[in-house]
Amino acid sequence: MGPGDLPDEVYYPRMAQVEHMNSQDRASLDPLSDFDGEVLSVAEVKEMRLPPGWLRSASKERQEEKIYSYELFHLKDRPDVMLWFYYRGYKLGESASNNLRECLGKPPHVILPAELKGLSDVIRDKSDPDDFKISGAHTESLNGKTVLVVEGRYVEAQEDAYTVYVDADGTGSVVRELHYRAPKLDYPRFLRDAKRSFQSIVWK
C-alpha cells in the first residue's frame, strides 16, 4: 500500500495527538497566523499546523502483518485532496541508507537523474516511470532539517503529488514520508497551503 491507496481498515491512532489551535494565541508577526486549523503531532513531527478546513480522514498503526502506518487528512468535502504521513514500516538496506545520507549531507541542490537512480529504494513507487512521472526532485532545508522533495504525477490516476522524505534517525535507514496529493486540475489550487503546512513543522 502507498499514499493514495484506499485503506482496508481504518484505525484511530494512539500515536498521534491533534488539538485545536486557538487563533488568539498566535503572535501577530506569525507568518502562519491565518492557519487556524488543527495542530498535528506524530513521530518526528512535534507540531505541524494543518490548513484551515482540513479534516482527519483515516489512520493505521503498525501491525505485524501490515507493517506500514499512516495518518491521512483531506480537504473538507474533497476526500481526493489529501495530506499523508506515511511510514513504510521497515529500514532501508545499507546501500540505500548511505545514498540518502550522502544526498542529504550536501547543500540543498537539484537531484539529477544519476543521483535519483541511487535513491530508488527511498522514493519507492516513484522510481517507476510507468507508474509515476517525476517533474522535479531536490533537497531543501525544512526548518533546520534537510529533506528530499519529489514532485510529479501518478500516470494511471492522473493525480499529482508533492512528497517530502525525512531521514528520521540520521542513519538514512528510517524514512518518513509527508505527502500532498490531489487530482491534476486541483493540485495547483491547494499546493501553497500544503507547502505552508509543511513549513510550519517543528521537529522533535
GROMACS .gro file of C-alpha atoms in nm:
model
  204
    1MET     CA    1   0.000   0.000   0.000
    2GLY     CA    2   0.114   0.352  -0.070
    3PRO     CA    3  -0.018   0.702  -0.017
    4GLY     CA    4  -0.342   0.749  -0.209
    5ASP     CA    5  -0.448   0.384  -0.189
    6LEU     CA    6  -0.771   0.319  -0.001
    7PRO     CA    7  -0.709   0.166   0.343
    8ASP     CA    8  -0.854  -0.176   0.400
    9GLU     CA    9  -0.941  -0.087   0.758
   10VAL     CA   10  -0.941   0.238   0.949
   11TYR     CA   11  -0.779   0.278   1.291
   12TYR     CA   12  -0.791   0.589   1.503
   13PRO     CA   13  -0.445   0.638   1.644
   14ARG     CA   14  -0.289   0.646   1.985
   15MET     CA   15   0.038   0.764   1.829
   16ALA     CA   16  -0.089   1.099   1.702
   17GLN     CA   17  -0.243   1.374   1.905
   18VAL     CA   18  -0.443   1.653   1.744
   19GLU     CA   19  -0.560   1.962   1.923
   20HIS     CA   20  -0.743   2.270   1.807
   21MET     CA   21  -0.528   2.578   1.788
   22ASN     CA   22  -0.672   2.900   1.924
   23SER     CA   23  -0.606   3.177   1.674
   24GLN     CA   24  -0.590   3.431   1.957
   25ASP     CA   25  -0.275   3.259   2.080
   26ARG     CA   26  -0.087   3.334   1.759
   27ALA     CA   27   0.154   3.622   1.752
   28SER     CA   28   0.067   3.896   1.505
   29LEU     CA   29   0.403   3.851   1.335
   30ASP     CA   30   0.345   3.481   1.280
   31PRO     CA   31   0.353   3.423   0.901
   32LEU     CA   32   0.110   3.135   0.953
   33SER     CA   33  -0.131   3.329   1.171
   34ASP     CA   34  -0.414   3.262   0.925
   35PHE     CA   35  -0.366   2.888   0.964
   36ASP     CA   36  -0.639   2.838   1.223
   37GLY     CA   37  -0.674   2.465   1.167
   38GLU     CA   38  -0.554   2.185   1.389
   39VAL     CA   39  -0.207   2.101   1.514
   40LEU     CA   40  -0.072   1.753   1.447
   41SER     CA   41   0.197   1.576   1.648
   42VAL     CA   42   0.324   1.244   1.514
   43ALA     CA   43   0.657   1.061   1.507
   44GLU     CA   44   0.942   1.311   1.444
   45VAL     CA   45   0.698   1.597   1.395
   46LYS     CA   46   0.645   1.773   1.726
   47GLU     CA   47   0.400   2.016   1.572
   48MET     CA   48   0.256   2.082   1.227
   49ARG     CA   49  -0.035   2.310   1.152
   50LEU     CA   50  -0.297   2.181   0.914
   51PRO     CA   51  -0.456   2.419   0.666
   52PRO     CA   52  -0.795   2.557   0.770
   53GLY     CA   53  -1.081   2.330   0.671
   54TRP     CA   54  -0.877   2.009   0.653
   55LEU     CA   55  -1.012   1.705   0.839
   56ARG     CA   56  -0.881   1.376   0.969
   57SER     CA   57  -0.978   1.103   0.726
   58ALA     CA   58  -0.815   0.778   0.837
   59SER     CA   59  -0.517   0.631   1.015
   60LYS     CA   60  -0.349   0.300   1.069
   61GLU     CA   61  -0.099   0.186   1.328
   62ARG     CA   62   0.180  -0.055   1.250
   63GLN     CA   63   0.081  -0.422   1.273
   64GLU     CA   64   0.284  -0.739   1.240
   65GLU     CA   65   0.109  -0.849   0.921
   66LYS     CA   66   0.082  -0.497   0.775
   67ILE     CA   67   0.385  -0.311   0.893
   68TYR     CA   68   0.320   0.027   0.733
   69SER     CA   69   0.143   0.306   0.921
   70TYR     CA   70  -0.014   0.630   0.814
   71GLU     CA   71  -0.212   0.939   0.908
   72LEU     CA   72  -0.444   1.079   0.642
   73PHE     CA   73  -0.612   1.420   0.624
   74HIS     CA   74  -0.821   1.573   0.347
   75LEU     CA   75  -0.981   1.898   0.248
   76LYS     CA   76  -1.338   1.932   0.373
   77ASP     CA   77  -1.581   1.785   0.118
   78ARG     CA   78  -1.285   1.684  -0.101
   79PRO     CA   79  -1.154   1.342   0.008
   80ASP     CA   80  -0.939   1.329  -0.306
   81VAL     CA   81  -0.731   1.630  -0.192
   82MET     CA   82  -0.504   1.474   0.070
   83LEU     CA   83  -0.219   1.518   0.313
   84TRP     CA   84  -0.047   1.193   0.418
   85PHE     CA   85   0.204   1.100   0.687
   86TYR     CA   86   0.339   0.760   0.588
   87TYR     CA   87   0.591   0.515   0.733
   88ARG     CA   88   0.675   0.205   0.531
   89GLY     CA   89   0.749   0.006   0.847
   90TYR     CA   90   1.095  -0.123   0.766
   91LYS     CA   91   1.452   0.005   0.748
   92LEU     CA   92   1.636   0.059   0.423
   93GLY     CA   93   1.939  -0.152   0.334
   94GLU     CA   94   2.292  -0.027   0.382
   95SER     CA   95   2.345   0.096   0.025
   96ALA     CA   96   2.016   0.287   0.006
   97SER     CA   97   2.072   0.435   0.353
   98ASN     CA   98   2.420   0.552   0.259
   99ASN     CA   99   2.291   0.707  -0.064
  100LEU     CA  100   2.020   0.900   0.120
  101ARG     CA  101   2.255   1.016   0.393
  102GLU     CA  102   2.510   1.131   0.134
  103CYS     CA  103   2.241   1.313  -0.065
  104LEU     CA  104   2.106   1.494   0.239
  105GLY     CA  105   2.456   1.573   0.360
  106LYS     CA  106   2.520   1.800   0.062
  107PRO     CA  107   2.400   2.162   0.042
  108PRO     CA  108   2.043   2.192  -0.094
  109HIS     CA  109   2.051   2.103  -0.462
  110VAL     CA  110   1.857   1.974  -0.762
  111ILE     CA  111   1.867   1.596  -0.790
  112LEU     CA  112   1.996   1.485  -1.130
  113PRO     CA  113   1.890   1.150  -1.285
  114ALA     CA  114   2.209   0.965  -1.187
  115GLU     CA  115   2.172   1.060  -0.821
  116LEU     CA  116   1.799   0.992  -0.827
  117LYS     CA  117   1.862   0.640  -0.957
  118GLY     CA  118   2.062   0.569  -0.642
  119LEU     CA  119   1.761   0.680  -0.436
  120SER     CA  120   1.513   0.443  -0.599
  121ASP     CA  121   1.466   0.243  -0.278
  122VAL     CA  122   1.397   0.566  -0.092
  123ILE     CA  123   1.129   0.700  -0.326
  124ARG     CA  124   0.972   0.356  -0.380
  125ASP     CA  125   0.693   0.357  -0.644
  126LYS     CA  126   0.802   0.696  -0.772
  127SER     CA  127   1.110   0.534  -0.922
  128ASP     CA  128   0.893   0.352  -1.179
  129PRO     CA  129   0.826   0.587  -1.476
  130ASP     CA  130   0.534   0.371  -1.586
  131ASP     CA  131   0.366   0.445  -1.253
  132PHE     CA  132   0.491   0.795  -1.172
  133LYS     CA  133   0.632   1.073  -1.390
  134ILE     CA  134   0.876   1.284  -1.189
  135SER     CA  135   0.867   1.653  -1.275
  136GLY     CA  136   1.130   1.760  -1.026
  137ALA     CA  137   1.342   1.647  -0.732
  138HIS     CA  138   1.560   1.846  -0.496
  139THR     CA  139   1.678   1.876  -0.138
  140GLU     CA  140   1.597   2.169   0.086
  141SER     CA  141   1.626   2.278   0.447
  142LEU     CA  142   1.290   2.247   0.617
  143ASN     CA  143   1.312   2.430   0.948
  144GLY     CA  144   1.662   2.307   1.019
  145LYS     CA  145   1.633   1.956   0.874
  146THR     CA  146   1.748   1.873   0.521
  147VAL     CA  147   1.483   1.674   0.337
  148LEU     CA  148   1.435   1.521  -0.007
  149VAL     CA  149   1.142   1.652  -0.213
  150VAL     CA  150   0.998   1.474  -0.518
  151GLU     CA  151   0.715   1.612  -0.729
  152GLY     CA  152   0.528   1.456  -1.021
  153ARG     CA  153   0.220   1.273  -1.147
  154TYR     CA  154   0.070   0.929  -1.094
  155VAL     CA  155   0.015   0.814  -1.451
  156GLU     CA  156  -0.294   0.597  -1.417
  157ALA     CA  157  -0.475   0.806  -1.156
  158GLN     CA  158  -0.377   1.140  -1.319
  159GLU     CA  159  -0.311   1.280  -0.974
  160ASP     CA  160  -0.015   1.500  -0.883
  161ALA     CA  161   0.194   1.460  -0.571
  162TYR     CA  162   0.444   1.660  -0.368
  163THR     CA  163   0.637   1.430  -0.135
  164VAL     CA  164   0.885   1.512   0.141
  165TYR     CA  165   1.118   1.230   0.253
  166VAL     CA  166   1.259   1.267   0.603
  167ASP     CA  167   1.565   1.087   0.742
  168ALA     CA  168   1.405   1.012   1.076
  169ASP     CA  169   1.702   0.892   1.278
  170GLY     CA  170   2.006   1.035   1.100
  171THR     CA  171   2.122   0.699   0.964
  172GLY     CA  172   1.931   0.721   0.636
  173SER     CA  173   1.759   0.391   0.711
  174VAL     CA  174   1.435   0.509   0.871
  175VAL     CA  175   1.238   0.723   0.625
  176ARG     CA  176   0.913   0.906   0.699
  177GLU     CA  177   0.713   1.046   0.410
  178LEU     CA  178   0.492   1.354   0.405
  179HIS     CA  179   0.266   1.377   0.100
  180TYR     CA  180   0.032   1.620  -0.063
  181ARG     CA  181  -0.174   1.459  -0.339
  182ALA     CA  182  -0.466   1.583  -0.549
  183PRO     CA  183  -0.624   1.543  -0.897
  184LYS     CA  184  -0.407   1.722  -1.150
  185LEU     CA  185  -0.654   2.005  -1.211
  186ASP     CA  186  -0.697   2.075  -0.838
  187TYR     CA  187  -0.334   2.022  -0.739
  188PRO     CA  188  -0.212   2.380  -0.808
  189ARG     CA  189  -0.503   2.532  -0.614
  190PHE     CA  190  -0.405   2.376  -0.283
  191LEU     CA  191  -0.029   2.331  -0.325
  192ARG     CA  192   0.052   2.658  -0.149
  193ASP     CA  193  -0.148   2.557   0.161
  194ALA     CA  194   0.017   2.215   0.165
  195LYS     CA  195   0.365   2.367   0.143
  196ARG     CA  196   0.286   2.619   0.415
  197SER     CA  197   0.162   2.337   0.633
  198PHE     CA  198   0.491   2.151   0.584
  199GLN     CA  199   0.680   2.474   0.652
  200SER     CA  200   0.507   2.503   0.989
  201ILE     CA  201   0.675   2.185   1.115
  202VAL     CA  202   0.860   2.192   1.445
  203TRP     CA  203   1.080   1.884   1.476
  204LYS     CA  204   1.122   1.685   1.795
   0.00000   0.00000   0.00000
